[in-house]
Short mmCIF file of C-alpha atoms in Angstrom, two decimals:
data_model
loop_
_atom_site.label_atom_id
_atom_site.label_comp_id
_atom_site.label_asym_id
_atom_site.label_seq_id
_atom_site.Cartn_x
_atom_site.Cartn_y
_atom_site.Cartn_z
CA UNK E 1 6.82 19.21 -14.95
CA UNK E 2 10.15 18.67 -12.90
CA UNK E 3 9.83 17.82 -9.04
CA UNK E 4 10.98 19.99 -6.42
CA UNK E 5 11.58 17.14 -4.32
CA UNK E 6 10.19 13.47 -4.12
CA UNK E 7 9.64 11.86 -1.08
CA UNK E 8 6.69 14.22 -0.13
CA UNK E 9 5.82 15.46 -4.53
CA UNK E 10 6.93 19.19 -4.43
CA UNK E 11 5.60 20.97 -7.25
CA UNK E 12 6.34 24.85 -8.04
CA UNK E 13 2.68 26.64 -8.43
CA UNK E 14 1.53 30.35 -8.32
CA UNK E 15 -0.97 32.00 -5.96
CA UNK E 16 -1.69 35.10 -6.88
CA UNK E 17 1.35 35.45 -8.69
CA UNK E 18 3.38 34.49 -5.73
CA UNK E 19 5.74 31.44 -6.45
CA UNK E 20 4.72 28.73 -4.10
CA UNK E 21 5.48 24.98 -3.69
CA UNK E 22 2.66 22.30 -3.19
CA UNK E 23 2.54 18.69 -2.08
CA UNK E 24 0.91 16.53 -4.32
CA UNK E 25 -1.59 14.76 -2.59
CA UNK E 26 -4.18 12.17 -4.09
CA UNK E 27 -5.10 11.20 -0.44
CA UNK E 28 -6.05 14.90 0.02
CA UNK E 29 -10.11 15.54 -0.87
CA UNK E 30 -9.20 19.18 -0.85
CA UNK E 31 -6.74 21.51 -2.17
CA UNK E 32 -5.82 22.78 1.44
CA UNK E 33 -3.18 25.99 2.29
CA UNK E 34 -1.57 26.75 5.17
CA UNK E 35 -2.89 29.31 7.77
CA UNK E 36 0.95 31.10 7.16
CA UNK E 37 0.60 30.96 3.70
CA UNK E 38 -2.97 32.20 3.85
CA UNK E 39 -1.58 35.20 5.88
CA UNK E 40 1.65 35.51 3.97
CA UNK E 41 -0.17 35.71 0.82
CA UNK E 42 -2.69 38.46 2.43
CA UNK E 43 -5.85 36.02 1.10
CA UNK E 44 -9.18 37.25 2.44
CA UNK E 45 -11.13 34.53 4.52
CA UNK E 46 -14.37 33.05 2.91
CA UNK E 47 -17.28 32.97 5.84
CA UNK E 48 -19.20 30.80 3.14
CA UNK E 49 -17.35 27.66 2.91
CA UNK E 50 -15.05 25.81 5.34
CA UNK E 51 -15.69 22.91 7.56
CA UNK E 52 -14.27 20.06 9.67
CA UNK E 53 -11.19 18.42 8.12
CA UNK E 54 -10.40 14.79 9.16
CA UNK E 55 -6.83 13.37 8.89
CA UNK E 56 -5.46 10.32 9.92
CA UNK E 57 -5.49 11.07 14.00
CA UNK E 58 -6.73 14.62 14.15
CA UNK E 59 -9.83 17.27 13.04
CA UNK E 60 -9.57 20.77 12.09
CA UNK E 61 -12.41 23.01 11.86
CA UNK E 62 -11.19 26.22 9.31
CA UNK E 63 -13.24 29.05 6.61
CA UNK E 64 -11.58 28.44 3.55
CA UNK E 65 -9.38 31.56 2.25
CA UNK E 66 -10.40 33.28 -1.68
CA UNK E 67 -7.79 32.81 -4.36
CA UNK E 68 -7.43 35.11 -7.59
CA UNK E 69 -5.71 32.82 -9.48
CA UNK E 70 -3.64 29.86 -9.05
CA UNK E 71 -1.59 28.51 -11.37
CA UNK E 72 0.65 24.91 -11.75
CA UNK E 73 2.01 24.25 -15.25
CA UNK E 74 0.82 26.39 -17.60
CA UNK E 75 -2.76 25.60 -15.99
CA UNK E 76 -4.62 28.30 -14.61
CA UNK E 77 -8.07 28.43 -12.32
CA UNK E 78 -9.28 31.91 -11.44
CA UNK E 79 -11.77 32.93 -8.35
CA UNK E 80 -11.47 29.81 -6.21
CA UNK E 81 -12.09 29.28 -2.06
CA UNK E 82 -9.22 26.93 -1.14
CA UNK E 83 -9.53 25.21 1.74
CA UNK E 84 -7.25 26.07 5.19
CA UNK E 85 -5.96 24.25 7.55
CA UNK E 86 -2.66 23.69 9.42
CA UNK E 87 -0.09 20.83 8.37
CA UNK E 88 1.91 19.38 11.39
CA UNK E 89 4.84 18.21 8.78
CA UNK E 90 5.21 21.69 7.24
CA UNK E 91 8.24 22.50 9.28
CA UNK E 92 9.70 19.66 7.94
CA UNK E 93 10.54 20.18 4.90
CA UNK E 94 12.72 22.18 2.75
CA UNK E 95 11.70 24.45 0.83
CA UNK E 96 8.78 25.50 2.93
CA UNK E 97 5.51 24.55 1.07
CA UNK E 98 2.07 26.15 1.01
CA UNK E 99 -0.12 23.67 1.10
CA UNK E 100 -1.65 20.11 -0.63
CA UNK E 101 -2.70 19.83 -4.09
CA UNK E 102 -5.67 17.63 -3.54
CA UNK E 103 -7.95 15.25 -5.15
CA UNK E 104 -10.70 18.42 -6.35
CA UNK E 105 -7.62 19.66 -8.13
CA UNK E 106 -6.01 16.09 -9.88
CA UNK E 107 -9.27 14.37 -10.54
CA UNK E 108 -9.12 16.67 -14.04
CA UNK E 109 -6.41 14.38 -14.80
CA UNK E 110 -4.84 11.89 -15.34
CA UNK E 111 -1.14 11.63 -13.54
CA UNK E 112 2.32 10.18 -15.11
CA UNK E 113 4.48 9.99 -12.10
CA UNK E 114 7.73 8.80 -12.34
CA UNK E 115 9.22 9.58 -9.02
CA UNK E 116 12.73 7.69 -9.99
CA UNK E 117 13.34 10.23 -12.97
CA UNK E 118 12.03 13.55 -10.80
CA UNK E 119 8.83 13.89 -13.39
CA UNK E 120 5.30 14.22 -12.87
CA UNK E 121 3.28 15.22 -16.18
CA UNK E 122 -0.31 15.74 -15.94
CA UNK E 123 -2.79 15.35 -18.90
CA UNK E 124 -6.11 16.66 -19.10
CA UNK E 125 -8.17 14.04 -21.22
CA UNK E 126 -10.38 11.38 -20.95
CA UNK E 127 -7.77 8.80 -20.28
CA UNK E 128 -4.92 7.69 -22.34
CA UNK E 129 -6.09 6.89 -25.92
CA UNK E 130 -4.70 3.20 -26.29
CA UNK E 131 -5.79 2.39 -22.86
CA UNK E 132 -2.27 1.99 -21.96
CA UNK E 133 0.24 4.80 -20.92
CA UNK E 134 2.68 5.77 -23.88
CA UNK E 135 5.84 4.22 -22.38
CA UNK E 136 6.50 1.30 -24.37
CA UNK E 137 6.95 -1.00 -21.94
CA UNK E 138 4.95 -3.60 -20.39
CA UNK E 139 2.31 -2.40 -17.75
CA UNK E 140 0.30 -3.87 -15.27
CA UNK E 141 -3.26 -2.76 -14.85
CA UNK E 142 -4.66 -2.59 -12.03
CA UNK E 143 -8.09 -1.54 -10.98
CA UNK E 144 -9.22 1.35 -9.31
CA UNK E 145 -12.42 3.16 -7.61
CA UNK E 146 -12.92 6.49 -7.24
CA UNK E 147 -14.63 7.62 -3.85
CA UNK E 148 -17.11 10.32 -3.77
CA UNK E 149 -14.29 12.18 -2.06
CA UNK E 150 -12.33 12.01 -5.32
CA UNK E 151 -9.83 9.41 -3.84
CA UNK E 152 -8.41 6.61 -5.16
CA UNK E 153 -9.00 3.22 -3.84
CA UNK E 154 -7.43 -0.35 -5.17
CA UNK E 155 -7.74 -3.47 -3.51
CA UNK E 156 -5.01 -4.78 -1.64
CA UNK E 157 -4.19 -7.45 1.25
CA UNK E 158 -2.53 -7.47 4.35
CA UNK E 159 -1.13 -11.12 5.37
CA UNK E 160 -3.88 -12.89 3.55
CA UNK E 161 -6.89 -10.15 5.00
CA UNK E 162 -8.55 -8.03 1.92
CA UNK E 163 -8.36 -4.36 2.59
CA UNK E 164 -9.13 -1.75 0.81
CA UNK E 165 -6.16 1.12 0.47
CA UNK E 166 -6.13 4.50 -0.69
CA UNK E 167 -3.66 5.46 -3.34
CA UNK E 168 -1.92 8.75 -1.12
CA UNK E 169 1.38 10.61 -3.10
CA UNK E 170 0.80 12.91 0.00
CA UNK E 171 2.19 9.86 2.55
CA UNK E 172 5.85 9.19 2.75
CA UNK E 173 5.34 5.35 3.66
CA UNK E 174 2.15 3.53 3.75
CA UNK E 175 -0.23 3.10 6.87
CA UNK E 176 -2.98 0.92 8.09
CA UNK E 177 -5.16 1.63 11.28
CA UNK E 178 -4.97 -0.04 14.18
CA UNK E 179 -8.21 -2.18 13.87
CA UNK E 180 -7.49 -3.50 10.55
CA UNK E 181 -3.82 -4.14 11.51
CA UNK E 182 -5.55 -6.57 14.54
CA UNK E 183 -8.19 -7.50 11.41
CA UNK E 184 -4.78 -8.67 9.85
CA UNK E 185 -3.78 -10.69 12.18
CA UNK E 186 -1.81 -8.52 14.68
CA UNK E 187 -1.73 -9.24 18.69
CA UNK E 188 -2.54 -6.26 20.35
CA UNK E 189 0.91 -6.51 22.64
CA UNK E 190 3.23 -7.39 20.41
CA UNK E 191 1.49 -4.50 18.40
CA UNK E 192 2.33 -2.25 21.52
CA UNK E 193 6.20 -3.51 21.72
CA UNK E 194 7.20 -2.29 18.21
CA UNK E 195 8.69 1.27 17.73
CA UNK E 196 6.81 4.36 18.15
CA UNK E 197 6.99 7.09 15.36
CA UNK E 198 5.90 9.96 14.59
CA UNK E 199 2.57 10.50 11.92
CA UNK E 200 2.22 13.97 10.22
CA UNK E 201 -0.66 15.62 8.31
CA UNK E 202 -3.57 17.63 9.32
CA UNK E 203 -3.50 19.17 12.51
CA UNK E 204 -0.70 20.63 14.85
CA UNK E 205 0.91 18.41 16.80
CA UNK E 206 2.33 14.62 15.69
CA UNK E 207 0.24 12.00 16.10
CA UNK E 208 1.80 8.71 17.91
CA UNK E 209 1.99 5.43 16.13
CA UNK E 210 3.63 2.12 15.37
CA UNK E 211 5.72 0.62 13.23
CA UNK E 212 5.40 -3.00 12.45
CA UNK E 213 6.56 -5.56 9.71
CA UNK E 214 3.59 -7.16 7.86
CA UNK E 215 4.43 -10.67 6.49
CA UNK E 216 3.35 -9.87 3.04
CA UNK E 217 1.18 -7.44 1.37
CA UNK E 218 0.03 -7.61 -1.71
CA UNK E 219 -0.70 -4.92 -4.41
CA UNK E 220 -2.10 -6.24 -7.69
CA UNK E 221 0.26 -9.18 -9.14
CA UNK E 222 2.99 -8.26 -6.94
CA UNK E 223 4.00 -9.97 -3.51
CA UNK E 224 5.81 -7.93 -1.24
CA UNK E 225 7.41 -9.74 1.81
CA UNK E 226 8.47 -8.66 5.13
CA UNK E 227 6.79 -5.26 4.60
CA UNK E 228 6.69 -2.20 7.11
CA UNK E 229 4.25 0.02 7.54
CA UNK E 230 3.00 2.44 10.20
CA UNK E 231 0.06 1.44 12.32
CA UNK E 232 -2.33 4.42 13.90
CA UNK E 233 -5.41 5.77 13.52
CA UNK E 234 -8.89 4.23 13.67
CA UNK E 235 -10.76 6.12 10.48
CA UNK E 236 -9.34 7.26 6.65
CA UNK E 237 -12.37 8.79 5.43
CA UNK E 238 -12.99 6.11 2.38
CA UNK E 239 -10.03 3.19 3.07
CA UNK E 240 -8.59 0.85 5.25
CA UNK E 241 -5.18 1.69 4.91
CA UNK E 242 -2.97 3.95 2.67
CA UNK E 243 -0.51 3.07 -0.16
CA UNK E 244 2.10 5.76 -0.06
CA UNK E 245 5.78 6.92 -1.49
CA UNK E 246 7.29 3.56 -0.07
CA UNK E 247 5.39 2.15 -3.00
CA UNK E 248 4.98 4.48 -5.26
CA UNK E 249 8.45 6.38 -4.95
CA UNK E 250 10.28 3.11 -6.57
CA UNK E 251 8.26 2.73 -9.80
CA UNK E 252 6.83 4.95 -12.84
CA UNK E 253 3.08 4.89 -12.08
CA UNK E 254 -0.24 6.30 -14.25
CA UNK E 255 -2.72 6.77 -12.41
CA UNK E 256 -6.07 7.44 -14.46
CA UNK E 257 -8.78 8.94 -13.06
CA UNK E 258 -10.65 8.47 -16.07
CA UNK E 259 -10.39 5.11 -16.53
CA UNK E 260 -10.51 4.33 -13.02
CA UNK E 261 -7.01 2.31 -13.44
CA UNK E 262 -3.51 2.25 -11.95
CA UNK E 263 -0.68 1.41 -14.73
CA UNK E 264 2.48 0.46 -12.87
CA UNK E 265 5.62 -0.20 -15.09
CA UNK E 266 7.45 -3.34 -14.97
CA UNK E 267 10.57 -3.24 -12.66
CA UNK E 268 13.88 -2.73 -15.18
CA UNK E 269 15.86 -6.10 -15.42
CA UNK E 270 18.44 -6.35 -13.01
#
C-alpha cells in the first residue's frame, strides 16, 4: 500500500467507514486511538477492557472504545475494543492521524517496508516461502525475538555494551534510557551538558530528554559511527533501547514475524 507520509508510517485505514490515517507502530503492543478520534468517530466506550498504558516517560490509564469495523488494505476486522489513549505528537503532524497501528494488529504479518520508495506491503502467511524476501538482492538476516507483548527485539550494542533494542516504525529516531546510556559508558554530566529535546508518544505533555552522540552502535553486520540518539526514560516495557526511522527510514527492511527475522537489503552501490 502507498505511504501517506514516512518519517512517522502514515497509512490510510477505515473506522467505521470513516477514512482515517494510522501510524504504523511495531513498538506499539496495542492498536491505540485517540480520545478526539474516539469522540469524532461517536465510538461507544468499553467498561470491560482498558488499563494502564506505559510509554517511554509517561502512563495513561483509559476504557478502550468498540469498533464496527476497521479496515487497512483490503483487510477487514469486525467487532473489536481498540484501545484509547492520548498521543502528545498528534498535533504534529499533517494530516491529523487517529491513532497507532500496533503490534496486536501487525503480528498477523509479515511487513515489506521500503520507506525510500513510499511502500509498505503486508502479507499474511507464515513467512516468506524461500526464507528470503522476494527482492533479488542480497539480504542480511538478522535475528529477532518476539516479546510476549508482540514486539520485536534484536540484539544490538552501544559502544561495545550489549543491549537489547526494540524494532519501533512508531519512533522517528532511535532512543536508549538513561541507565543503559551510563551502562554504555556515558558520564552522568557530560550526559547533562548535551541538548535537550523534546520526546513524544503516550501521554499529554512532551517528555524532556537528551541528545547525545554514541561512538558506534552496532546493528547486525553493520557498524555505525558517531551515532545520535535520544537519551530519556528509565523503562521500555521489553528493551533497552529503541531502533527507530533513523534506521529504518534509509533502507528496504522485512520484518517477519513468523520467522522471527529482520531482512535488511544491501545498501545500493554508490
Amino acid at each position: 500500500m502507498p505511504l501517506i507520509g514516512r518519517s512517522p508510517i502514515l497509512v490510510a485505514a477505515e473506522i467505521n467507514g470513516s477514512p482515517v490515517t494510522m501510524i504504523v507502530d511495531t513498538g506499539a503492543q496495542w492498536t491505540t486511538l485517540t480520545p478526539e478520534t474516539a469522540k469524532r468517530l461517536q465510538l461507544p466506550a468499553d467498561p470491560w477492557n482498558g488499563g494502564l498504558r506505559r510509554g517511554v516517560g509517561s502512563f495513561s490509564h483509559n476504557v478502550n472504545a468498540i469498533v464496527q469495523s476497521f479496515r487497512l488494505g483490503g483487510m477487514a476486522l469486525e467487532n473489536r475494543s481498540l484501545a484509547v489513549a492520548p498521543l502528545s505528537f498528534s498535533m504534529a503532524l499533517s494530516p491529523p492521524f487517529a491513532g497507532l497501528l500496533g503490534g496486536d494488529f501487525l503480528y498477523r504479518f509479515d511487513l515489506d517496508i521500503d520507506l525510500p520508495h513510499g511502500k509498505l506491503t503486508l502479507y499474511r502467511n507464515a513467512g516468506c516461502s524461500e526464507g528470503v524476501p522476494p527482492w533479488g538482492t542480497p539480504v542480511t538476516a538478522i535475528p529477532l525475538v518476539k516479546s510476549a507483548t508482540n514486539r520485536l527485539n534484536l540484539a544490538a550494542s552501544v559502544d561495545g555494551h550489549p543491549f537489547r533494542a526494540i524494532v519501533d516504525t512508531g519512533a522517528t529516531g532511535s532512543l536508549i534510557t538513561r541507565p543503559n546510556a551510563l551502562r554504555a559508558g556515558v558520564d552522568a554530566a557530560a550526559l547533562d551538558r548535551d541538548p535537550v529535546v523534546a520526546g513524544h508518544g503516550l501521554g499529554t505533555a512532551p517528555v524532556p530528554m537528551r541528545r547525545h552522540v554514541f561512538g558506534e552502535v552496532q546493528i547486525g553486520p553493520e557498524r555505525f559511527k558517531q551515532f545520535e540518539m535520544t537519551v530519556g526514560g528509565t523503562l521500555l516495557g521489553g528493551g533497552d533501547m529503541l531502533l527507530g526511522l533513523d534506521y529504518l527510514g534509509s533502507r528496504r527492511v522485512w520484518l517477519s514475524y513468523a520467522l522471527r527475522q529482520m531482512f535488511v537489503a544491501a545498501p545500493p552501490a554508490q
